[in-house]
PDB file of C-alpha atoms in Angstrom:
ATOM      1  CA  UNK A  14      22.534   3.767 -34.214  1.00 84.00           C
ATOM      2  CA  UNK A  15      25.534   4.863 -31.979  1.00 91.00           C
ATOM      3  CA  UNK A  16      26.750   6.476 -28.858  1.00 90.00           C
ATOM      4  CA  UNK A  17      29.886   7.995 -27.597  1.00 93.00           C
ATOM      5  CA  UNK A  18      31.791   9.906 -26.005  1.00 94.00           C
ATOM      6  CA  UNK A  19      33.278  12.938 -28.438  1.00 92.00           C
ATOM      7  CA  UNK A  20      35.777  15.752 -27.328  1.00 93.00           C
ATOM      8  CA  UNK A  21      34.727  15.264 -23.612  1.00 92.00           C
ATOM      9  CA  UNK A  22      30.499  15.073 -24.629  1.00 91.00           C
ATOM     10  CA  UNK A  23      28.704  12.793 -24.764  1.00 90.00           C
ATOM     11  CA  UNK A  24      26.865  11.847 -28.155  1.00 90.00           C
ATOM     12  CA  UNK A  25      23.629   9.897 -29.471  1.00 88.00           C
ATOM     13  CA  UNK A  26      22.864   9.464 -33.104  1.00 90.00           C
ATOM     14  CA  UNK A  27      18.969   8.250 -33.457  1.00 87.00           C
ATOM     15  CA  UNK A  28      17.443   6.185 -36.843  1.00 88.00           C
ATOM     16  CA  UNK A  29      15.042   8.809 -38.411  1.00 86.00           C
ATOM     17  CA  UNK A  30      11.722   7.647 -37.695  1.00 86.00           C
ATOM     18  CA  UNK A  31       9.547   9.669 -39.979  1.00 90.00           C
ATOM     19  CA  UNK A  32       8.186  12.772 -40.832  1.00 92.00           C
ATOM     20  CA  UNK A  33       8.607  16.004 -38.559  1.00 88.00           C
ATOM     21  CA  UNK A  34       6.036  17.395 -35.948  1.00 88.00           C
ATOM     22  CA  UNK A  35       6.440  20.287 -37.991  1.00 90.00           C
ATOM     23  CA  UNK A  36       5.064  17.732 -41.791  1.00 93.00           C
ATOM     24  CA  UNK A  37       2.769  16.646 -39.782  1.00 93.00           C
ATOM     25  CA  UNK A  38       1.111  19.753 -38.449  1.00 93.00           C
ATOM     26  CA  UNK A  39       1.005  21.104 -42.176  1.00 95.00           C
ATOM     27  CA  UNK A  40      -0.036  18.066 -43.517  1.00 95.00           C
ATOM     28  CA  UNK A  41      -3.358  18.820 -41.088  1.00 95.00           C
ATOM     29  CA  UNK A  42      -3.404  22.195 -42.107  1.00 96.00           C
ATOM     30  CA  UNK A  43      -1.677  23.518 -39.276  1.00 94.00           C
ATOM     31  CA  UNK A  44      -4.649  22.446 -36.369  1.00 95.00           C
ATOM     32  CA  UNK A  45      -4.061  19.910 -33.977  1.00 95.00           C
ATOM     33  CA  UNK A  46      -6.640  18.854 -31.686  1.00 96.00           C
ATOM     34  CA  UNK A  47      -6.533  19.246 -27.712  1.00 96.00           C
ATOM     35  CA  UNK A  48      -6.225  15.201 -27.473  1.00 97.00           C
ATOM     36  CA  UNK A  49      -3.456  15.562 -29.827  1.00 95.00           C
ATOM     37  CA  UNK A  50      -1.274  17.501 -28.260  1.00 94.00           C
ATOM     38  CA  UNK A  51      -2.130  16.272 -24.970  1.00 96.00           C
ATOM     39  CA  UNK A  52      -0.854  13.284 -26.474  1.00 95.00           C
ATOM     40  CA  UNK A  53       2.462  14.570 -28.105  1.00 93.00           C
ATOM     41  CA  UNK A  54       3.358  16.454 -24.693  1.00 92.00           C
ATOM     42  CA  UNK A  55       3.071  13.557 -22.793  1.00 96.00           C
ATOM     43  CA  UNK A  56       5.263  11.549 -25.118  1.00 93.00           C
ATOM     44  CA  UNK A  57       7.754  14.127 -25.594  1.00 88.00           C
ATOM     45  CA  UNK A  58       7.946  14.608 -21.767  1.00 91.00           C
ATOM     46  CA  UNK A  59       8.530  11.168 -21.259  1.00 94.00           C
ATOM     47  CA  UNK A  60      10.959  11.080 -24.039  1.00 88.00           C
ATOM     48  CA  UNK A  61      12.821  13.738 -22.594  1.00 86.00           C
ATOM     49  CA  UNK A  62      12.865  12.451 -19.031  1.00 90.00           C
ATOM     50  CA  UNK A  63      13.968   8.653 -19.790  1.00 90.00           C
ATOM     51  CA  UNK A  64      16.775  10.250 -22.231  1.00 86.00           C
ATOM     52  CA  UNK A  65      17.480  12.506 -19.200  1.00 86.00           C
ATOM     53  CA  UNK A  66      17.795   9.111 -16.429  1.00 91.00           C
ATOM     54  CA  UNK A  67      20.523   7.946 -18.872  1.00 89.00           C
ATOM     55  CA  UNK A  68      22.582  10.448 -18.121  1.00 86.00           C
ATOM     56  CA  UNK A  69      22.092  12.529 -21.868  1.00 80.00           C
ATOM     57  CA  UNK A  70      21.424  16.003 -22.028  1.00 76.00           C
ATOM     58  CA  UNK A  71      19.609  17.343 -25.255  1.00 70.00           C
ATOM     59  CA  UNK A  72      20.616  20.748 -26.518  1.00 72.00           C
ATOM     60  CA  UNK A  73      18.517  21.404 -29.752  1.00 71.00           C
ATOM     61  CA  UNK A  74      15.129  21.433 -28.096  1.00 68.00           C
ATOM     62  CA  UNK A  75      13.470  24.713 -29.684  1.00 65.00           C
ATOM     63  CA  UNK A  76      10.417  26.706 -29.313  1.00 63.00           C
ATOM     64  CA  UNK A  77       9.117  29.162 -31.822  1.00 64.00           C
ATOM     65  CA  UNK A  78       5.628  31.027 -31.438  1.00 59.00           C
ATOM     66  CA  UNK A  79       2.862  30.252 -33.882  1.00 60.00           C
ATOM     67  CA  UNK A  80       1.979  31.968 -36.762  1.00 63.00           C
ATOM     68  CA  UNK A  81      -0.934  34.241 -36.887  1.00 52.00           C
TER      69      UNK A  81
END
């Protein structure tokens, strides 16, 4: 939707495109399949990288461990 330079950073605002990894996951009662995420690391990889090539640097990217 719009990109910028702010205070000396550089800025990207993104449409929301749907529901959360996290909705999702829940919504499947919290199992994924191999294939799946397979599938949703090599998308978010290749996400990341072509974001990356642009010359943007992502700082919210987070990790927690799963739930037991």
């Amino acid at each position: 939707m719009w990109y910028g330079v702010e205070n000396n950073r550089k800025i990207l605002v993104l449409t929301y495109l749907g529901p959360s990894l996290e909705d999702l996951f829940v919504f499947c009662q919290r199992k994924f399949s191999l294939n799946t995420i397979c599938l949703i690391a090599i998308q978010l990889l290749g996400r990341l990288r072509l974001v990356h090539e642009y010359g943007f640097i992502h700082r919210d990217i987070k990790s927690r461990p799963p739930n037991n």
